[in-house]
PDB file of C-alpha atoms in Angstrom:
ATOM      1  CA  MET A  21      -4.191 -30.688   3.329  1.00  0.00           C
ATOM      2  CA  GLU A  22      -5.661 -30.062  -0.096  1.00  0.00           C
ATOM      3  CA  VAL A  23      -3.697 -29.437  -3.345  1.00  0.00           C
ATOM      4  CA  GLY A  24      -4.891 -28.056  -6.605  1.00  0.00           C
ATOM      5  CA  VAL A  25      -5.156 -25.284  -9.153  1.00  0.00           C
ATOM      6  CA  GLY A  26      -6.485 -26.011 -12.673  1.00  0.00           C
ATOM      7  CA  SER A  27      -7.159 -29.554 -11.489  1.00  0.00           C
ATOM      8  CA  VAL A  28      -9.443 -31.339  -8.959  1.00  0.00           C
ATOM      9  CA  LEU A  29      -8.378 -30.872  -5.405  1.00  0.00           C
ATOM     10  CA  ARG A  30      -6.755 -34.070  -4.191  1.00  0.00           C
ATOM     11  CA  SER A  31      -6.593 -35.580  -0.639  1.00  0.00           C
ATOM     12  CA  PRO A  32      -3.518 -35.766   1.615  1.00  0.00           C
ATOM     13  CA  ALA A  33      -0.975 -38.459   1.020  1.00  0.00           C
ATOM     14  CA  PRO A  34      -1.435 -41.707   2.732  1.00  0.00           C
ATOM     15  CA  MET A  35       0.087 -42.016   6.276  1.00  0.00           C
ATOM     16  CA  ALA A  36       2.267 -44.804   5.216  1.00  0.00           C
ATOM     17  CA  GLN A  37       4.133 -42.481   2.924  1.00  0.00           C
ATOM     18  CA  THR A  38       7.688 -41.513   4.112  1.00  0.00           C
ATOM     19  CA  ALA A  39       8.705 -38.075   5.312  1.00  0.00           C
ATOM     20  CA  GLN A  40      10.974 -37.760   2.333  1.00  0.00           C
ATOM     21  CA  GLN A  41       8.169 -38.688  -0.092  1.00  0.00           C
ATOM     22  CA  GLU A  42       5.900 -36.176   1.546  1.00  0.00           C
ATOM     23  CA  ASN A  43       8.506 -33.458   1.340  1.00  0.00           C
ATOM     24  CA  ASN A  44       9.154 -34.129  -2.290  1.00  0.00           C
ATOM     25  CA  ASP A  45       5.430 -34.044  -2.883  1.00  0.00           C
ATOM     26  CA  LEU A  46       4.981 -30.621  -1.324  1.00  0.00           C
ATOM     27  CA  ALA A  47       7.871 -29.059  -3.320  1.00  0.00           C
ATOM     28  CA  GLY A  48       6.864 -30.844  -6.441  1.00  0.00           C
ATOM     29  CA  ALA A  49       3.201 -29.649  -6.223  1.00  0.00           C
ATOM     30  CA  LEU A  50       4.469 -26.025  -5.777  1.00  0.00           C
ATOM     31  CA  GLU A  51       6.667 -26.288  -8.755  1.00  0.00           C
ATOM     32  CA  ARG A  52       3.848 -27.684 -10.929  1.00  0.00           C
ATOM     33  CA  GLY A  53       1.903 -24.573 -10.197  1.00  0.00           C
ATOM     34  CA  GLU A  54      -0.505 -25.872  -7.516  1.00  0.00           C
ATOM     35  CA  ILE A  55      -1.844 -24.058  -4.539  1.00  0.00           C
ATOM     36  CA  LEU A  56      -1.317 -26.134  -1.375  1.00  0.00           C
ATOM     37  CA  ARG A  57      -4.169 -25.582   1.084  1.00  0.00           C
ATOM     38  CA  PHE A  58      -4.312 -26.574   4.742  1.00  0.00           C
ATOM     39  CA  SER A  59      -7.835 -26.668   6.289  1.00  0.00           C
ATOM     40  CA  ARG A  60      -6.217 -25.613   9.569  1.00  0.00           C
ATOM     41  CA  ALA A  61      -2.870 -23.771   9.683  1.00  0.00           C
ATOM     42  CA  PRO A  62       0.021 -26.266  10.254  1.00  0.00           C
ATOM     43  CA  ILE A  63       1.742 -23.779  12.660  1.00  0.00           C
ATOM     44  CA  ALA A  64       0.791 -22.183  15.865  1.00  0.00           C
ATOM     45  CA  LEU A  65      -1.112 -18.927  15.382  1.00  0.00           C
ATOM     46  CA  PRO A  66      -0.543 -15.617  17.292  1.00  0.00           C
ATOM     47  CA  SER A  67      -2.375 -15.699  20.555  1.00  0.00           C
ATOM     48  CA  ALA A  68      -6.167 -14.764  20.646  1.00  0.00           C
ATOM     49  CA  ASP A  69      -5.284 -11.373  22.227  1.00  0.00           C
ATOM     50  CA  ASP A  70      -2.587 -10.725  19.561  1.00  0.00           C
ATOM     51  CA  GLN A  71      -5.001 -11.594  16.708  1.00  0.00           C
ATOM     52  CA  GLU A  72      -7.493  -9.208  18.083  1.00  0.00           C
ATOM     53  CA  PHE A  73      -4.797  -6.506  18.471  1.00  0.00           C
ATOM     54  CA  LEU A  74      -4.011  -6.894  14.774  1.00  0.00           C
ATOM     55  CA  ARG A  75      -7.636  -6.928  13.649  1.00  0.00           C
ATOM     56  CA  THR A  76      -8.784  -3.938  15.755  1.00  0.00           C
ATOM     57  CA  ALA A  77      -6.045  -1.900  17.343  1.00  0.00           C
ATOM     58  CA  LEU A  78      -3.987  -1.078  14.235  1.00  0.00           C
ATOM     59  CA  ALA A  79      -6.804   0.540  12.269  1.00  0.00           C
ATOM     60  CA  PRO A  80      -6.465   4.059  13.500  1.00  0.00           C
ATOM     61  CA  PHE A  81      -2.673   3.937  12.784  1.00  0.00           C
ATOM     62  CA  LEU A  82      -2.505   2.653   9.166  1.00  0.00           C
ATOM     63  CA  ALA A  83      -0.233   4.501   6.843  1.00  0.00           C
ATOM     64  CA  ARG A  84      -0.208   1.975   4.040  1.00  0.00           C
ATOM     65  CA  LYS A  85      -2.316  -0.844   2.733  1.00  0.00           C
ATOM     66  CA  ASN A  86      -0.185  -3.474   4.552  1.00  0.00           C
ATOM     67  CA  VAL A  87       1.730  -3.586   7.860  1.00  0.00           C
ATOM     68  CA  SER A  88       4.879  -5.279   6.994  1.00  0.00           C
ATOM     69  CA  LEU A  89       8.014  -6.493   8.946  1.00  0.00           C
ATOM     70  CA  TYR A  90      11.333  -6.932   7.061  1.00  0.00           C
ATOM     71  CA  PRO A  91      12.852  -9.519   9.387  1.00  0.00           C
ATOM     72  CA  GLU A  92      16.441  -9.246   8.103  1.00  0.00           C
ATOM     73  CA  ALA A  93      16.475  -5.495   8.596  1.00  0.00           C
ATOM     74  CA  ASN A  94      14.046  -5.641  11.698  1.00  0.00           C
ATOM     75  CA  ARG A  95      12.162  -2.784  10.054  1.00  0.00           C
ATOM     76  CA  LEU A  96       8.344  -2.286  10.410  1.00  0.00           C
ATOM     77  CA  THR A  97       6.477  -0.305   7.826  1.00  0.00           C
ATOM     78  CA  GLY A  98       2.886   0.692   7.317  1.00  0.00           C
ATOM     79  CA  LEU A  99       2.105   2.312  10.734  1.00  0.00           C
ATOM     80  CA  GLU A 100       2.195   5.789  12.104  1.00  0.00           C
ATOM     81  CA  ALA A 101       1.618   4.794  15.666  1.00  0.00           C
ATOM     82  CA  PRO A 102       2.933   5.196  19.275  1.00  0.00           C
ATOM     83  CA  PRO A 103       6.116   3.193  19.929  1.00  0.00           C
ATOM     84  CA  GLU A 104       4.281   0.606  22.106  1.00  0.00           C
ATOM     85  CA  VAL A 105       1.849  -0.173  19.264  1.00  0.00           C
ATOM     86  CA  LYS A 106       4.619  -0.577  16.720  1.00  0.00           C
ATOM     87  CA  GLU A 107       6.640  -2.685  19.096  1.00  0.00           C
ATOM     88  CA  ARG A 108       3.751  -5.059  19.659  1.00  0.00           C
ATOM     89  CA  ALA A 109       3.111  -5.357  16.043  1.00  0.00           C
ATOM     90  CA  ARG A 110       6.773  -6.004  15.282  1.00  0.00           C
ATOM     91  CA  ARG A 111       6.881  -8.718  17.983  1.00  0.00           C
ATOM     92  CA  ILE A 112       3.787 -10.550  16.656  1.00  0.00           C
ATOM     93  CA  LEU A 113       4.966 -10.510  13.146  1.00  0.00           C
ATOM     94  CA  ALA A 114       8.595 -11.469  13.964  1.00  0.00           C
ATOM     95  CA  GLY A 115       7.297 -14.446  16.021  1.00  0.00           C
ATOM     96  CA  HIS A 116       4.941 -15.459  13.203  1.00  0.00           C
ATOM     97  CA  SER A 117       7.705 -15.225  10.561  1.00  0.00           C
ATOM     98  CA  ALA A 118       9.945 -17.453  12.618  1.00  0.00           C
ATOM     99  CA  ARG A 119       7.241 -20.147  12.874  1.00  0.00           C
ATOM    100  CA  VAL A 120       6.511 -19.968   9.165  1.00  0.00           C
ATOM    101  CA  ARG A 121      10.224 -20.364   8.295  1.00  0.00           C
ATOM    102  CA  THR A 122      10.562 -23.302  10.734  1.00  0.00           C
ATOM    103  CA  PHE A 123       7.647 -25.063   9.186  1.00  0.00           C
ATOM    104  CA  LEU A 124       8.782 -24.451   5.583  1.00  0.00           C
ATOM    105  CA  THR A 125      12.433 -25.496   6.196  1.00  0.00           C
ATOM    106  CA  SER A 126      11.340 -28.592   8.035  1.00  0.00           C
ATOM    107  CA  ALA A 127       8.604 -29.601   5.532  1.00  0.00           C
ATOM    108  CA  MET A 128      10.739 -28.981   2.336  1.00  0.00           C
ATOM    109  CA  PRO A 129      14.456 -28.798   3.445  1.00  0.00           C
ATOM    110  CA  ALA A 130      16.012 -29.300   0.045  1.00  0.00           C
ATOM    111  CA  PHE A 131      13.649 -26.853  -1.762  1.00  0.00           C
ATOM    112  CA  THR A 132      13.977 -24.112   0.877  1.00  0.00           C
ATOM    113  CA  ARG A 133      17.843 -24.447   1.374  1.00  0.00           C
ATOM    114  CA  GLY A 134      19.325 -20.969   1.146  1.00  0.00           C
ATOM    115  CA  MET A 135      15.979 -19.200   0.724  1.00  0.00           C
ATOM    116  CA  ARG A 136      15.854 -15.388   1.619  1.00  0.00           C
ATOM    117  CA  VAL A 137      13.209 -13.857   3.813  1.00  0.00           C
ATOM    118  CA  GLY A 138      11.193 -11.057   2.146  1.00  0.00           C
ATOM    119  CA  THR A 139       8.496  -9.753   4.470  1.00  0.00           C
ATOM    120  CA  SER A 140       6.023 -10.897   7.127  1.00  0.00           C
ATOM    121  CA  SER A 141       2.799  -8.819   6.525  1.00  0.00           C
ATOM    122  CA  PHE A 142      -0.622  -8.268   8.019  1.00  0.00           C
ATOM    123  CA  ARG A 143      -3.237  -7.305   5.552  1.00  0.00           C
ATOM    124  CA  PRO A 144      -5.860  -5.339   7.580  1.00  0.00           C
ATOM    125  CA  LEU A 145      -8.159  -3.871   4.898  1.00  0.00           C
ATOM    126  CA  GLU A 146     -11.139  -5.392   2.974  1.00  0.00           C
ATOM    127  CA  GLU A 147      -9.884  -6.294  -0.488  1.00  0.00           C
ATOM    128  CA  GLU A 148     -13.120  -5.848  -2.294  1.00  0.00           C
ATOM    129  CA  GLY A 149     -13.818  -2.471  -3.852  1.00  0.00           C
ATOM    130  CA  ARG A 150     -10.618  -0.696  -2.740  1.00  0.00           C
ATOM    131  CA  ASP A 151      -9.629   2.555  -4.504  1.00  0.00           C
ATOM    132  CA  LEU A 152      -6.178   1.539  -5.634  1.00  0.00           C
ATOM    133  CA  SER A 153      -4.275   1.987  -8.840  1.00  0.00           C
ATOM    134  CA  ARG A 154      -4.453  -0.907 -11.255  1.00  0.00           C
ATOM    135  CA  HIS A 155      -0.830  -1.874 -10.527  1.00  0.00           C
ATOM    136  CA  ALA A 156      -1.367  -1.800  -6.783  1.00  0.00           C
ATOM    137  CA  SER A 157      -4.661  -3.700  -6.684  1.00  0.00           C
ATOM    138  CA  ASN A 158      -4.922  -7.145  -5.339  1.00  0.00           C
ATOM    139  CA  GLU A 159      -8.346  -7.579  -7.086  1.00  0.00           C
ATOM    140  CA  LEU A 160      -6.729  -7.851 -10.612  1.00  0.00           C
ATOM    141  CA  VAL A 161      -5.271 -11.200 -11.615  1.00  0.00           C
ATOM    142  CA  HIS A 162      -1.525 -11.159 -11.962  1.00  0.00           C
ATOM    143  CA  VAL A 163       1.648 -13.045 -11.277  1.00  0.00           C
ATOM    144  CA  ASP A 164       4.037 -11.505  -8.716  1.00  0.00           C
ATOM    145  CA  ALA A 165       7.030  -9.686  -9.945  1.00  0.00           C
ATOM    146  CA  GLY A 166       9.450  -6.962  -8.971  1.00  0.00           C
ATOM    147  CA  ALA A 167       8.492  -6.175  -5.365  1.00  0.00           C
ATOM    148  CA  TYR A 168      11.901  -7.295  -3.847  1.00  0.00           C
ATOM    149  CA  GLY A 169      14.420  -6.038  -6.285  1.00  0.00           C
ATOM    150  CA  ALA A 170      16.161  -8.441  -8.774  1.00  0.00           C
ATOM    151  CA  THR A 171      15.364 -12.032  -8.144  1.00  0.00           C
ATOM    152  CA  HIS A 172      17.344 -13.318 -11.293  1.00  0.00           C
ATOM    153  CA  GLY A 173      14.752 -16.071 -11.547  1.00  0.00           C
ATOM    154  CA  ASP A 174      14.584 -17.122  -7.850  1.00  0.00           C
ATOM    155  CA  ARG A 175      11.066 -18.219  -7.024  1.00  0.00           C
ATOM    156  CA  ILE A 176       8.535 -16.148  -4.963  1.00  0.00           C
ATOM    157  CA  LEU A 177       7.043 -18.493  -2.341  1.00  0.00           C
ATOM    158  CA  ARG A 178       4.213 -17.038  -0.260  1.00  0.00           C
ATOM    159  CA  PHE A 179       2.538 -18.586   2.815  1.00  0.00           C
ATOM    160  CA  PHE A 180      -0.924 -17.149   3.729  1.00  0.00           C
ATOM    161  CA  ILE A 181      -3.218 -17.497   6.695  1.00  0.00           C
ATOM    162  CA  ASN A 182      -6.849 -16.222   6.742  1.00  0.00           C
ATOM    163  CA  LEU A 183      -6.960 -14.602  10.335  1.00  0.00           C
ATOM    164  CA  ASN A 184     -10.622 -13.559   9.848  1.00  0.00           C
ATOM    165  CA  PRO A 185     -12.635 -15.546  12.387  1.00  0.00           C
ATOM    166  CA  SER A 186     -15.867 -15.491  10.384  1.00  0.00           C
ATOM    167  CA  ARG A 187     -15.319 -14.799   6.679  1.00  0.00           C
ATOM    168  CA  ASP A 188     -13.601 -16.689   3.832  1.00  0.00           C
ATOM    169  CA  ARG A 189     -10.741 -15.128   1.864  1.00  0.00           C
ATOM    170  CA  VAL A 190     -11.662 -15.496  -1.814  1.00  0.00           C
ATOM    171  CA  TRP A 191      -9.153 -15.814  -4.633  1.00  0.00           C
ATOM    172  CA  ILE A 192      -9.448 -16.231  -8.408  1.00  0.00           C
ATOM    173  CA  THR A 193      -6.904 -17.687 -10.732  1.00  0.00           C
ATOM    174  CA  LYS A 194      -6.644 -17.987 -14.547  1.00  0.00           C
ATOM    175  CA  GLY A 195      -3.944 -20.668 -14.553  1.00  0.00           C
ATOM    176  CA  THR A 196      -0.182 -20.954 -14.442  1.00  0.00           C
ATOM    177  CA  PHE A 197       2.536 -18.739 -15.862  1.00  0.00           C
ATOM    178  CA  ARG A 198       3.395 -21.246 -18.438  1.00  0.00           C
ATOM    179  CA  GLU A 199      -0.230 -21.440 -19.722  1.00  0.00           C
ATOM    180  CA  LEU A 200      -0.816 -17.708 -19.687  1.00  0.00           C
ATOM    181  CA  PHE A 201       2.471 -16.735 -21.193  1.00  0.00           C
ATOM    182  CA  ALA A 202       2.091 -19.185 -24.135  1.00  0.00           C
ATOM    183  CA  GLU A 203      -1.366 -17.665 -24.881  1.00  0.00           C
ATOM    184  CA  HIS A 204      -0.679 -13.959 -24.378  1.00  0.00           C
ATOM    185  CA  ARG A 205       3.077 -13.399 -24.839  1.00  0.00           C
ATOM    186  CA  LYS A 206       2.661 -11.763 -28.275  1.00  0.00           C
ATOM    187  CA  SER A 207      -0.211  -9.586 -27.148  1.00  0.00           C
ATOM    188  CA  ALA A 208       1.969  -8.489 -24.143  1.00  0.00           C
ATOM    189  CA  GLY A 209       4.941  -7.773 -26.324  1.00  0.00           C
ATOM    190  CA  ILE A 210       7.316  -9.888 -24.192  1.00  0.00           C
ATOM    191  CA  GLU A 211      10.460 -11.183 -25.968  1.00  0.00           C
ATOM    192  CA  VAL A 212      12.048 -14.581 -25.319  1.00  0.00           C
ATOM    193  CA  GLY A 213      15.717 -15.093 -25.190  1.00  0.00           C
ATOM    194  CA  ASP A 214      19.002 -14.397 -23.439  1.00  0.00           C
ATOM    195  CA  LEU A 215      18.522 -13.289 -19.780  1.00  0.00           C
ATOM    196  CA  ARG A 216      22.094 -12.553 -18.954  1.00  0.00           C
ATOM    197  CA  PRO A 217      22.660  -9.070 -17.338  1.00  0.00           C
ATOM    198  CA  ASN A 218      24.860  -6.577 -19.220  1.00  0.00           C
ATOM    199  CA  PRO A 219      28.226  -5.618 -17.682  1.00  0.00           C
ATOM    200  CA  ALA A 220      26.956  -2.572 -15.981  1.00  0.00           C
ATOM    201  CA  GLU A 221      24.068  -4.612 -14.475  1.00  0.00           C
ATOM    202  CA  ARG A 222      26.456  -7.228 -13.221  1.00  0.00           C
ATOM    203  CA  ILE A 223      28.667  -4.547 -11.589  1.00  0.00           C
ATOM    204  CA  LEU A 224      25.771  -2.708  -9.867  1.00  0.00           C
ATOM    205  CA  GLY A 225      23.976  -5.970  -8.884  1.00  0.00           C
ATOM    206  CA  GLY A 226      27.209  -7.279  -7.318  1.00  0.00           C
ATOM    207  CA  ALA A 227      27.730  -4.132  -5.421  1.00  0.00           C
ATOM    208  CA  LEU A 228      24.171  -4.037  -4.076  1.00  0.00           C
ATOM    209  CA  ARG A 229      24.287  -7.673  -3.070  1.00  0.00           C
ATOM    210  CA  THR A 230      27.455  -7.013  -1.132  1.00  0.00           C
ATOM    211  CA  ALA A 231      26.025  -3.843   0.424  1.00  0.00           C
ATOM    212  CA  SER A 232      22.669  -5.659   1.281  1.00  0.00           C
ATOM    213  CA  ARG A 233      24.482  -7.926   3.708  1.00  0.00           C
ATOM    214  CA  SER A 234      24.706  -4.968   6.028  1.00  0.00           C
ATOM    215  CA  PHE A 235      21.698  -3.029   4.701  1.00  0.00           C
ATOM    216  CA  PRO A 236      19.056  -5.570   3.505  1.00  0.00           C
ATOM    217  CA  MET A 237      16.687  -2.911   2.195  1.00  0.00           C
ATOM    218  CA  LEU A 238      19.170  -2.154  -0.604  1.00  0.00           C
ATOM    219  CA  ARG A 239      18.078  -5.146  -2.500  1.00  0.00           C
ATOM    220  CA  VAL A 240      14.989  -3.443  -3.774  1.00  0.00           C
ATOM    221  CA  LEU A 241      17.197  -1.127  -5.931  1.00  0.00           C
ATOM    222  CA  ASP A 242      18.456  -4.065  -8.016  1.00  0.00           C
ATOM    223  CA  SER A 243      17.045  -5.228 -11.304  1.00  0.00           C
ATOM    224  CA  SER A 244      17.658  -7.730 -14.199  1.00  0.00           C
ATOM    225  CA  PRO A 245      16.487  -8.617 -17.600  1.00  0.00           C
ATOM    226  CA  TYR A 246      14.382 -11.387 -16.152  1.00  0.00           C
ATOM    227  CA  ASP A 247      12.704  -9.216 -13.489  1.00  0.00           C
ATOM    228  CA  ARG A 248      11.896  -6.481 -16.088  1.00  0.00           C
ATOM    229  CA  ARG A 249      10.192  -9.032 -18.306  1.00  0.00           C
ATOM    230  CA  MET A 250       8.331 -10.396 -15.430  1.00  0.00           C
ATOM    231  CA  ARG A 251       7.170  -6.993 -14.403  1.00  0.00           C
ATOM    232  CA  ARG A 252       6.109  -6.131 -17.890  1.00  0.00           C
ATOM    233  CA  PHE A 253       3.921  -9.170 -18.013  1.00  0.00           C
ATOM    234  CA  HIS A 254       2.486  -8.460 -14.625  1.00  0.00           C
ATOM    235  CA  ASN A 255       1.625  -4.922 -15.638  1.00  0.00           C
ATOM    236  CA  TRP A 256       0.099  -6.140 -18.961  1.00  0.00           C
ATOM    237  CA  MET A 257      -2.109  -8.486 -17.070  1.00  0.00           C
ATOM    238  CA  LYS A 258      -3.466  -5.749 -14.794  1.00  0.00           C
ATOM    239  CA  ASP A 259      -3.707  -3.222 -17.592  1.00  0.00           C
ATOM    240  CA  THR A 260      -5.725  -5.425 -20.061  1.00  0.00           C
ATOM    241  CA  PRO A 261      -9.457  -5.533 -19.451  1.00  0.00           C
ATOM    242  CA  SER A 262     -10.016  -8.287 -21.888  1.00  0.00           C
ATOM    243  CA  PHE A 263      -7.635 -10.451 -20.008  1.00  0.00           C
ATOM    244  CA  GLN A 264      -9.250  -9.599 -16.641  1.00  0.00           C
ATOM    245  CA  GLN A 265     -12.629 -10.447 -18.086  1.00  0.00           C
ATOM    246  CA  SER A 266     -11.697 -13.797 -19.364  1.00  0.00           C
ATOM    247  CA  PRO A 267     -12.825 -17.049 -17.321  1.00  0.00           C
ATOM    248  CA  SER A 268     -11.284 -17.729 -13.988  1.00  0.00           C
ATOM    249  CA  ARG A 269     -11.712 -20.095 -11.167  1.00  0.00           C
ATOM    250  CA  ALA A 270     -12.654 -19.038  -7.589  1.00  0.00           C
ATOM    251  CA  ILE A 271     -11.039 -20.564  -4.550  1.00  0.00           C
ATOM    252  CA  SER A 272     -12.358 -19.842  -1.062  1.00  0.00           C
ATOM    253  CA  PHE A 273     -10.131 -20.065   2.022  1.00  0.00           C
ATOM    254  CA  GLU A 274     -12.017 -20.496   5.209  1.00  0.00           C
ATOM    255  CA  PRO A 275     -11.235 -18.821   8.617  1.00  0.00           C
ATOM    256  CA  PHE A 276      -7.914 -19.984  10.041  1.00  0.00           C
ATOM    257  CA  SER A 277      -6.944 -21.991   6.921  1.00  0.00           C
ATOM    258  CA  ALA A 278      -3.565 -21.666   5.349  1.00  0.00           C
ATOM    259  CA  TRP A 279      -2.227 -21.925   1.855  1.00  0.00           C
ATOM    260  CA  MET A 280       1.098 -21.588   0.036  1.00  0.00           C
ATOM    261  CA  VAL A 281       1.990 -21.108  -3.531  1.00  0.00           C
ATOM    262  CA  LEU A 282       4.756 -19.916  -5.862  1.00  0.00           C
ATOM    263  CA  THR A 283       3.128 -16.626  -6.724  1.00  0.00           C
ATOM    264  CA  ASP A 284       5.437 -15.920  -9.693  1.00  0.00           C
ATOM    265  CA  GLY A 285       4.139 -19.170 -11.297  1.00  0.00           C
ATOM    266  CA  VAL A 286       0.463 -19.086 -10.555  1.00  0.00           C
ATOM    267  CA  SER A 287      -1.940 -16.300 -11.546  1.00  0.00           C
ATOM    268  CA  HIS A 288      -4.027 -14.959  -8.728  1.00  0.00           C
ATOM    269  CA  ALA A 289      -6.117 -12.130  -7.325  1.00  0.00           C
ATOM    270  CA  CYS A 290      -7.796 -11.688  -4.019  1.00  0.00           C
ATOM    271  CA  ILE A 291     -11.413 -10.429  -4.722  1.00  0.00           C
ATOM    272  CA  ARG A 292     -12.770 -10.615  -1.203  1.00  0.00           C
ATOM    273  CA  GLY A 293     -11.471 -10.821   2.369  1.00  0.00           C
ATOM    274  CA  GLN A 294     -10.071  -8.927   5.256  1.00  0.00           C
ATOM    275  CA  HIS A 295      -7.418  -9.729   7.845  1.00  0.00           C
ATOM    276  CA  ALA A 296      -4.680 -12.007   6.547  1.00  0.00           C
ATOM    277  CA  LEU A 297      -1.109 -12.845   7.430  1.00  0.00           C
ATOM    278  CA  VAL A 298       1.279 -13.138   4.393  1.00  0.00           C
ATOM    279  CA  ASP A 299       4.930 -14.304   4.506  1.00  0.00           C
ATOM    280  CA  THR A 300       7.123 -14.015   1.462  1.00  0.00           C
ATOM    281  CA  PHE A 301      10.413 -15.815   0.677  1.00  0.00           C
ATOM    282  CA  LEU A 302      12.776 -16.071  -2.305  1.00  0.00           C
ATOM    283  CA  VAL A 303      13.707 -19.646  -3.030  1.00  0.00           C
ATOM    284  CA  PRO A 304      16.866 -20.168  -5.091  1.00  0.00           C
ATOM    285  CA  LEU A 305      16.197 -21.154  -8.715  1.00  0.00           C
ATOM    286  CA  ALA A 306      18.908 -23.792  -8.355  1.00  0.00           C
ATOM    287  CA  ASN A 307      16.744 -25.567  -5.853  1.00  0.00           C
ATOM    288  CA  CYS A 308      13.990 -26.243  -8.383  1.00  0.00           C
ATOM    289  CA  SER A 309      13.641 -29.791  -9.732  1.00  0.00           C
ATOM    290  CA  LEU A 310      11.147 -28.994 -12.601  1.00  0.00           C
ATOM    291  CA  ARG A 311      13.347 -26.400 -14.379  1.00  0.00           C
ATOM    292  CA  SER A 312      11.118 -26.430 -17.371  1.00  0.00           C
ATOM    293  CA  GLU A 313       8.201 -25.139 -15.444  1.00  0.00           C
ATOM    294  CA  THR A 314      10.069 -22.141 -13.978  1.00  0.00           C
ATOM    295  CA  PRO A 315       9.301 -18.688 -15.470  1.00  0.00           C
ATOM    296  CA  PHE A 316      13.092 -18.132 -15.923  1.00  0.00           C
ATOM    297  CA  ARG A 317      13.335 -21.088 -18.256  1.00  0.00           C
ATOM    298  CA  ILE A 318      10.077 -20.095 -20.118  1.00  0.00           C
ATOM    299  CA  LEU A 319      11.244 -16.487 -20.576  1.00  0.00           C
ATOM    300  CA  ALA A 320      14.791 -17.725 -21.629  1.00  0.00           C
ATOM    301  CA  GLY A 321      13.276 -19.787 -24.358  1.00  0.00           C
ATOM    302  CA  GLU A 322      14.524 -23.069 -22.721  1.00  0.00           C
ATOM    303  CA  THR A 323      18.087 -21.915 -23.269  1.00  0.00           C
ATOM    304  CA  GLU A 324      20.495 -23.788 -20.898  1.00  0.00           C
ATOM    305  CA  GLY A 325      23.303 -21.329 -21.399  1.00  0.00           C
ATOM    306  CA  ALA A 326      21.376 -18.346 -20.014  1.00  0.00           C
ATOM    307  CA  GLU A 327      20.306 -20.339 -17.018  1.00  0.00           C
ATOM    308  CA  HIS A 328      23.779 -21.416 -16.153  1.00  0.00           C
ATOM    309  CA  MET A 329      24.968 -17.893 -16.185  1.00  0.00           C
ATOM    310  CA  ILE A 330      22.505 -16.966 -13.544  1.00  0.00           C
ATOM    311  CA  LEU A 331      22.300 -19.811 -11.054  1.00  0.00           C
ATOM    312  CA  ARG A 332      24.356 -19.381  -8.054  1.00  0.00           C
TER     313      ARG A 332
END
């Protein structure tokens, strides 16, 4: 395993290190805004036949840029296909999602306690040169925000696998949220301060959270002051040519390698690559040890009171 973003990649921890030390190191590295890279995926991959099915058999049936399973709702999106094709895709992604969750909860039990499952997705298309709107493009550097309804500061953890057998997947990054927000906050017009929802938002959010226990997809309707500020910064990054043209660092992920990162805290774009598995989770803000590094604390202006109103 290698770790790094904005720093020299470092080697794995010595074998003599205890399991608890290793677990703390993984979570701590994520919280510090590092990308954790595994030269070979630390979990079993789908079978060779299933991989080939994802890479070749889905192409005629694509209805969206991603084929995504929402495990909590058992809902598959992105395909207009015969039932047997949808069912096989659903089965492959469900099995992969379960293996990723098992790895994460075993490797970082304290950090992942109570985390929510977002999606398990297959990205079938070449990222380079796609004709997408700026806000939908993966080629433009951004931090993740707003795709799963209101997070209220919970962290967006993503686990990736390059499923292409012969080509690297290439990212670029311009640094961490803390670094970029400090430099560009005024240009982006993002205010800092109280992140408590107003009374109407609290009522709506409570109702949606209750209803989402039976209908998980309802979560995407929720919002919060934190999530709106994050989305505004996300959009500013993608909409600002001078920002996109500023220096960046490239990172190549070789075939069948894996990596994980808190994508709300690390800027990123995928500029080249085809065929990847991406699993998304929401980690409770309360699980973070390095609170000062969280986007919530940064947007709240380091105010303890606002954070305590949100943590749950």
